[in-house]
XYZ file of N, CA, C and O in Angstrom:
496
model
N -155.099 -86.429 5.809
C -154.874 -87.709 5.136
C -153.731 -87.650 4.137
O -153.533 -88.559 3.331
N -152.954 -86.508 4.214
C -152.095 -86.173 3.186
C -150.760 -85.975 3.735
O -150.760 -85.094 4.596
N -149.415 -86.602 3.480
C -148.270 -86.357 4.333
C -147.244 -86.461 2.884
O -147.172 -87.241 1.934
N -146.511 -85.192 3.320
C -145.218 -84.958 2.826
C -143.807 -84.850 3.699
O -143.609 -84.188 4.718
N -142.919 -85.686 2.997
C -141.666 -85.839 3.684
C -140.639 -86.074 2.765
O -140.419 -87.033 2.026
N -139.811 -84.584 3.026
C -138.768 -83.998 2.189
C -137.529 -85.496 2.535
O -137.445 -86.407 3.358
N -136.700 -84.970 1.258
C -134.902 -85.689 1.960
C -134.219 -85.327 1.120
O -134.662 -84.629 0.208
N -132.607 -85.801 1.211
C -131.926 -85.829 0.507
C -131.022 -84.408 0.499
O -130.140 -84.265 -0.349
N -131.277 -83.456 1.414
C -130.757 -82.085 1.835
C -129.019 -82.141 2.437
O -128.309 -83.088 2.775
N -128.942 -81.666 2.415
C -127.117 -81.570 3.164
C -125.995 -80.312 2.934
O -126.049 -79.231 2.349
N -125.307 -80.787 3.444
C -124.181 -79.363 3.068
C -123.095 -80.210 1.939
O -122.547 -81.309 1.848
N -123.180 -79.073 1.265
C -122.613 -79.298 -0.443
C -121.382 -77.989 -0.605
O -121.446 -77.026 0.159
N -120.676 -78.046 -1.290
C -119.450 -77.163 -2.186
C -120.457 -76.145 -3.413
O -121.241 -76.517 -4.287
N -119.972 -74.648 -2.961
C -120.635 -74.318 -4.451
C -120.513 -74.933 -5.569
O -119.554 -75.637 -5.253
N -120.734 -75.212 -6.610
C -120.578 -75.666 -8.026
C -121.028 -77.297 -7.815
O -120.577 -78.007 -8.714
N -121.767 -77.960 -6.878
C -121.578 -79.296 -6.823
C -123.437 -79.388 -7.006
O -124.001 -78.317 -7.230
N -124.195 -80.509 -6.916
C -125.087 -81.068 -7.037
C -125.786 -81.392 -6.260
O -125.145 -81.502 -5.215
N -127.283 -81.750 -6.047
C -127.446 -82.276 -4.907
C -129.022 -82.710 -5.060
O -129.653 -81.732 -5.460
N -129.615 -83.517 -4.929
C -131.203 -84.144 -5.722
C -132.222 -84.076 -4.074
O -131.842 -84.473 -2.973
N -132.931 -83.739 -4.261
C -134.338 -83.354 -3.297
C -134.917 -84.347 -3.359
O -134.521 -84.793 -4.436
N -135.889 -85.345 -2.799
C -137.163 -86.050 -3.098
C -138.220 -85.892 -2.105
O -137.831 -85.694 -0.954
N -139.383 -85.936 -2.297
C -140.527 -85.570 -1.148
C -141.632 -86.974 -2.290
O -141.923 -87.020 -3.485
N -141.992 -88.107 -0.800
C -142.513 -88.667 -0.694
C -144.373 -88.476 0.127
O -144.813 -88.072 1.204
N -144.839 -88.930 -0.903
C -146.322 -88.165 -1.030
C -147.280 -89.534 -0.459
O -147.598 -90.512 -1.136
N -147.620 -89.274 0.980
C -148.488 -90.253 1.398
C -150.157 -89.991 1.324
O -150.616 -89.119 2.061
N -151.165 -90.832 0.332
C -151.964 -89.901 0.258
C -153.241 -91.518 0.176
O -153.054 -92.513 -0.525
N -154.514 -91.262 1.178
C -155.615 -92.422 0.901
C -155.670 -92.762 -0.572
O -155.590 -93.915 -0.995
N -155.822 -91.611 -1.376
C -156.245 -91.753 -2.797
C -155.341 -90.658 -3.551
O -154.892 -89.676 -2.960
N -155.165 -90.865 -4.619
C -154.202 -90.110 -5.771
C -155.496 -88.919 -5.433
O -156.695 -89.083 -5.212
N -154.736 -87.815 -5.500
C -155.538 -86.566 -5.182
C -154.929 -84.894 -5.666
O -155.476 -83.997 -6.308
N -153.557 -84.998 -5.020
C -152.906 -84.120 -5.095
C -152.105 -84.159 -6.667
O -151.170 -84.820 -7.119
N -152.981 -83.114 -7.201
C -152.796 -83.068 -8.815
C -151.075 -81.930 -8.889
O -149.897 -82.275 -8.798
N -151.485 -81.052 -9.015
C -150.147 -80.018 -8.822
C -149.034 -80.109 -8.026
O -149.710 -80.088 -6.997
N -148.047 -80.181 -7.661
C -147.054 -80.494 -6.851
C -145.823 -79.423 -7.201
O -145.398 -79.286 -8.348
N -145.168 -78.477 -5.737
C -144.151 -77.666 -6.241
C -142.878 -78.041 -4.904
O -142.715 -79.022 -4.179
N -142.085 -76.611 -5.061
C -140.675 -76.923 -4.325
C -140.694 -75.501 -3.659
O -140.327 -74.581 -4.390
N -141.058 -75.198 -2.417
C -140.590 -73.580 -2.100
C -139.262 -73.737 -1.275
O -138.497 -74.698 -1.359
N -139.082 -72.420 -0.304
C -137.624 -72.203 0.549
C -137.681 -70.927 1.413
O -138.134 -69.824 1.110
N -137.133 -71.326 2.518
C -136.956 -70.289 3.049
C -135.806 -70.217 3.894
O -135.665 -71.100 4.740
N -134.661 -68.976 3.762
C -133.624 -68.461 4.146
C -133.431 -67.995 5.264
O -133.953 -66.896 5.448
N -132.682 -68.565 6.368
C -133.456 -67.351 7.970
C -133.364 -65.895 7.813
O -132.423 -65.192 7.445
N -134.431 -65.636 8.137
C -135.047 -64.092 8.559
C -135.713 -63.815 7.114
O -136.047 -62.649 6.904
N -135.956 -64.829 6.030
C -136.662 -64.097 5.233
C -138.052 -64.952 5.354
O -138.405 -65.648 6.306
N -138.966 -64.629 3.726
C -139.891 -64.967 3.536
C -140.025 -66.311 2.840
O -139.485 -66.391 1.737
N -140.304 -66.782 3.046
C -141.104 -68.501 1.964
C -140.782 -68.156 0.579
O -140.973 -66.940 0.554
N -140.396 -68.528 -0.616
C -140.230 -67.913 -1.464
C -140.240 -69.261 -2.671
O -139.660 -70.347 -2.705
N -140.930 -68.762 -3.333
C -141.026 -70.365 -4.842
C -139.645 -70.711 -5.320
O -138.647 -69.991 -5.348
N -139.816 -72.178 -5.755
C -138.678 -72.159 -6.579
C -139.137 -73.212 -8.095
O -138.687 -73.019 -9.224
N -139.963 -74.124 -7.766
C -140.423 -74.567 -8.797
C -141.909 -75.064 -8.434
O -142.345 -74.976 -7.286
N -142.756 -75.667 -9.649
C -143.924 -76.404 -9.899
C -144.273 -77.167 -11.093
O -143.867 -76.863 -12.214
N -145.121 -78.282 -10.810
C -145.081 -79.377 -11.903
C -146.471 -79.652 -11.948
O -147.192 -79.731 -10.953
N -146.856 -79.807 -13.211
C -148.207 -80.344 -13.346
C -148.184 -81.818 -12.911
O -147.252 -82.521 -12.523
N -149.830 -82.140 -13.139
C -150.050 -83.792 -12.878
C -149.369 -84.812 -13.830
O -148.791 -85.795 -13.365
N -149.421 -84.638 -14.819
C -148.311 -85.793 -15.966
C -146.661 -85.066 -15.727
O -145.741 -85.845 -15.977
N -146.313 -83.839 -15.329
C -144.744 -83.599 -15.872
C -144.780 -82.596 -16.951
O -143.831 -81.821 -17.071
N -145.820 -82.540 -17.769
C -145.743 -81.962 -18.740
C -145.714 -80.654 -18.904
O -145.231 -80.070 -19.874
N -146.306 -80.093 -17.818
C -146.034 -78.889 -17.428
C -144.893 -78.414 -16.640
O -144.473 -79.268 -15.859
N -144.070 -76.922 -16.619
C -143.039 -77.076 -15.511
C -143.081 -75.512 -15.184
O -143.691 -74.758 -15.942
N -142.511 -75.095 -14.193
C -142.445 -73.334 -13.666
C -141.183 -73.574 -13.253
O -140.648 -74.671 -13.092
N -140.485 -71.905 -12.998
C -139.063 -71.752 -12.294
C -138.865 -70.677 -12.228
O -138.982 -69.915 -13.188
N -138.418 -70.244 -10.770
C -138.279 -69.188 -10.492
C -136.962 -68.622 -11.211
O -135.933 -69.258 -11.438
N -137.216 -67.346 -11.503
C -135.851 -66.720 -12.144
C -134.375 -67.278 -11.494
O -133.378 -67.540 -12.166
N -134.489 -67.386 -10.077
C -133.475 -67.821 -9.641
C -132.396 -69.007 -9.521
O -131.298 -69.174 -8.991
N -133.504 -69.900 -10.470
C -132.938 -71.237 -10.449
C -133.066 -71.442 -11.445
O -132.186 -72.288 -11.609
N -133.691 -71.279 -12.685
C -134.088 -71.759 -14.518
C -132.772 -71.638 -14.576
O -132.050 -70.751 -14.122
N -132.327 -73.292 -15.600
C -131.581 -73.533 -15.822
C -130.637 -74.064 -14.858
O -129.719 -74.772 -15.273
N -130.730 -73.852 -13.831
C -129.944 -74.864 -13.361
C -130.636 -76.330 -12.217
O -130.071 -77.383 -11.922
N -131.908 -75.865 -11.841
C -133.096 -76.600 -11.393
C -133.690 -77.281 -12.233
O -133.850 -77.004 -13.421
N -134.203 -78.601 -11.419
C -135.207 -79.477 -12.766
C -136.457 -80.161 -11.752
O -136.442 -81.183 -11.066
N -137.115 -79.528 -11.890
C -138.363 -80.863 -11.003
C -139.053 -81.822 -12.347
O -139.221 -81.671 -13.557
N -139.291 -82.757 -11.421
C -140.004 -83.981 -12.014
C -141.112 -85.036 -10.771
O -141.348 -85.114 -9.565
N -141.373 -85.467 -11.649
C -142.070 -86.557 -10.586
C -142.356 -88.027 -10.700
O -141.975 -88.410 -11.806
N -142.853 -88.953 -10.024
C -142.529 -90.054 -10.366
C -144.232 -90.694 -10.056
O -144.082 -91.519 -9.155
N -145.307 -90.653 -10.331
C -146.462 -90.601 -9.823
C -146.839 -92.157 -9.413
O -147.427 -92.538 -8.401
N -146.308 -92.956 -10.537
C -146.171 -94.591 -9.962
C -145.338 -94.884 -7.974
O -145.486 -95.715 -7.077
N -144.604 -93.765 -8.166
C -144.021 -93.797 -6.714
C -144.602 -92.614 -5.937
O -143.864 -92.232 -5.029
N -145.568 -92.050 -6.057
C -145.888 -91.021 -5.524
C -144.846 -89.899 -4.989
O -144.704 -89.315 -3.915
N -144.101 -89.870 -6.400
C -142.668 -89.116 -5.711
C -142.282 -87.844 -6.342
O -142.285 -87.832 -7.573
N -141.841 -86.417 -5.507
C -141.476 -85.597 -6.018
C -140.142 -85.076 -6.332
O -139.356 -85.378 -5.434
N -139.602 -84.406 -7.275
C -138.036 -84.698 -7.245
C -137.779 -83.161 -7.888
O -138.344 -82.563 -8.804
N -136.477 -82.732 -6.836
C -135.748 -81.030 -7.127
C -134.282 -81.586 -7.266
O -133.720 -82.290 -6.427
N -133.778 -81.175 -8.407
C -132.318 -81.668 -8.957
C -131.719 -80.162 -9.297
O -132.112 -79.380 -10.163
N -130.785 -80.022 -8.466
C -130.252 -78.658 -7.736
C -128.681 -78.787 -8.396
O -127.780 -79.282 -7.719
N -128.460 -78.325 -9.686
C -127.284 -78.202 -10.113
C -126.393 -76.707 -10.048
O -126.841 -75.565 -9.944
N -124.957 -77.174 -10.153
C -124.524 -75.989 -9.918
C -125.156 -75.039 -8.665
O -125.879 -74.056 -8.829
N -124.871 -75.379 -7.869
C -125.454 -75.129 -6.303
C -124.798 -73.602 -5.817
O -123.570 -73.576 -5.895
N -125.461 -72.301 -5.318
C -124.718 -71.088 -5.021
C -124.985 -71.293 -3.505
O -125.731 -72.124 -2.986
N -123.993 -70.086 -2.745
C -124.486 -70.122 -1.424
C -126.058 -69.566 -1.251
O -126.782 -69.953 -0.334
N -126.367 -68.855 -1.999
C -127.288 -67.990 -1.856
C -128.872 -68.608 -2.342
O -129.929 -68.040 -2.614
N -128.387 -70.278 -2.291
C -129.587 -71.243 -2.449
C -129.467 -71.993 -1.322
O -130.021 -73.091 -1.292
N -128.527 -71.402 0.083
C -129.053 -71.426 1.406
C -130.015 -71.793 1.584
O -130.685 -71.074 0.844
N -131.277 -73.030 2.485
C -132.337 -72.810 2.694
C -132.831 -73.579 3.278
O -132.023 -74.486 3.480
N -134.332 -73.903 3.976
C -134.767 -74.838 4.236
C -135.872 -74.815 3.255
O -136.707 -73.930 3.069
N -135.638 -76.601 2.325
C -136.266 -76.611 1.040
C -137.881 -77.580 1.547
O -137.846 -78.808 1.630
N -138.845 -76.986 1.762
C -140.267 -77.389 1.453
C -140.534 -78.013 0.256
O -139.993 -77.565 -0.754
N -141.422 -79.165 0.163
C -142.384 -79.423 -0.994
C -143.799 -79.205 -0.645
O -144.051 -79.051 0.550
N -144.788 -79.167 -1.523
C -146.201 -78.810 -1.644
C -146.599 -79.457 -2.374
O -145.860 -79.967 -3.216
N -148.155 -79.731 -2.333
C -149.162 -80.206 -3.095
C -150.291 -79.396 -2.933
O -150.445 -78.607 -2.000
N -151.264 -79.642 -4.063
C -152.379 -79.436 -3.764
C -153.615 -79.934 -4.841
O -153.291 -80.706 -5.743
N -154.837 -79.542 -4.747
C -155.592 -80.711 -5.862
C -155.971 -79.954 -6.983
O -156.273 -80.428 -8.078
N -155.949 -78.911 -6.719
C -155.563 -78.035 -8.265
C -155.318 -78.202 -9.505
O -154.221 -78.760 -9.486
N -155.640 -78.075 -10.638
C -154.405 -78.656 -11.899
C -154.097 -77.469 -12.392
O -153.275 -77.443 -13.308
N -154.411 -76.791 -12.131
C -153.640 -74.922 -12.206
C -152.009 -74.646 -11.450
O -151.857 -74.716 -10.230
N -151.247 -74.433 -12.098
C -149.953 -74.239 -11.972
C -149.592 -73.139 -10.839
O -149.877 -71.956 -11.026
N -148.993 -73.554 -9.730
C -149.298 -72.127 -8.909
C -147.713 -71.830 -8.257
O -147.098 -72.531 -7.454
N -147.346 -70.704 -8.817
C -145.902 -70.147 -7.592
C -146.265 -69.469 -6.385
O -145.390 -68.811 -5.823
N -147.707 -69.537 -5.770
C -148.633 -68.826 -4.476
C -148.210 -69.703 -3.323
O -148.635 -70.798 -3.690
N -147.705 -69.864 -2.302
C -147.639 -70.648 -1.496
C -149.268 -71.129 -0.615
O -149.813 -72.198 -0.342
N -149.502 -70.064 -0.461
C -150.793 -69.939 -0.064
C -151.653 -70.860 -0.416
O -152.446 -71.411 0.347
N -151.487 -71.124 -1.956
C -152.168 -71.910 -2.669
C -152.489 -73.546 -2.471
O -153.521 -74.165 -2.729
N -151.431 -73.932 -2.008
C -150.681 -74.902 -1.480
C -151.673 -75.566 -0.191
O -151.799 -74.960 0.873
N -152.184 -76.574 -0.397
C -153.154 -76.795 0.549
C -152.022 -77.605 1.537
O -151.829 -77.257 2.702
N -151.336 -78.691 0.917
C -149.934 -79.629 2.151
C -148.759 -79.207 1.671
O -148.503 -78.995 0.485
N -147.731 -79.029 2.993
C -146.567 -79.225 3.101
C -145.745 -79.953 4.148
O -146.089 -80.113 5.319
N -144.351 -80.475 3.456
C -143.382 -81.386 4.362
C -142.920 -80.546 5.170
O -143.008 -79.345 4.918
N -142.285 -81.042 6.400
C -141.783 -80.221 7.487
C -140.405 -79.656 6.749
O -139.811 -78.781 7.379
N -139.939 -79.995 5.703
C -138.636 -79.856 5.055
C -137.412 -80.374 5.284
O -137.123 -81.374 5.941
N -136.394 -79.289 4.432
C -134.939 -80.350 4.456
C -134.254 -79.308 4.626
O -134.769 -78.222 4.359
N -133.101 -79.372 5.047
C -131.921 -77.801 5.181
C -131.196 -78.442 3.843
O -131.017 -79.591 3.438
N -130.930 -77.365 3.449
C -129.728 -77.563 2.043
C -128.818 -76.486 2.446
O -129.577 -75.568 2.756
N -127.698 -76.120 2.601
C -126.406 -75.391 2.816
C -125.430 -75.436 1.797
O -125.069 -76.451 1.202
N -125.185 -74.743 1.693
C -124.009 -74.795 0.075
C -122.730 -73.672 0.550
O -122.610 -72.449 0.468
N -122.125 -74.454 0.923
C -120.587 -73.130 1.204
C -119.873 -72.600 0.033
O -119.840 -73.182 -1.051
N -119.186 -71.249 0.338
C -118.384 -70.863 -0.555
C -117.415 -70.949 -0.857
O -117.027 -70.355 -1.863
């Protein structure tokens, strides 16, 4: 009863910008926790951010603090990854997650839904 669907992915210039959104179809407000993972071909799934139920909370993987920002928009049931200063090596196909949790989680596992995702490419 729960559907996620990434956008907003593309091929970008290092140093340039580029905003994520994952639209959260759900019977009833449910999915409390909400994050952003990725995965690079031939590697593993790997975190990049997570947001509590108000915003008020936030996580980031070493690899992106500071230049990553999630937020959310809960009146729109909407999730949002704002990808500044973009490297090649943030290559990926970018997943969002939910789950009903209000515990903050970088576990993928944890993660009860995910969107089929978005490719993001960033040349050098």
């Amino acid at each position: 009863q729960v559907q996620l669907v990434e956008s907003g992915g593309g091929l970008v210039q290092a140093g340039n910008s580029l905003t994520l959104s994952c639209a959260v179809s759900e019977r009833t407000f449910t999915t409390y926790t909400r994050g952003w993972f990725r995965q690079a071909p031939g590697k593993a799934r790997e975190f990049v951010s997570a947001i509590s139920l108000s915003g008020g909370s936030t996580y980031y993987a070493d690899s992106v603090k500071g230049r990553f920002t999630i937020s959310r928009d809960n009146a729109k049931n909407t999730l949002y990854l704002q990808m500044n200063n973009l490297k090649p090596e943030d290559t990926a196909v970018y997943y969002c997650a939910a789950r009903g949790g209000r515990r903050i989680s970088a576990v993928a596992r944890d993660y009860g839904y995910w969107g089929q995702g978005t490719q993001v490419t960033v040349s050098s």
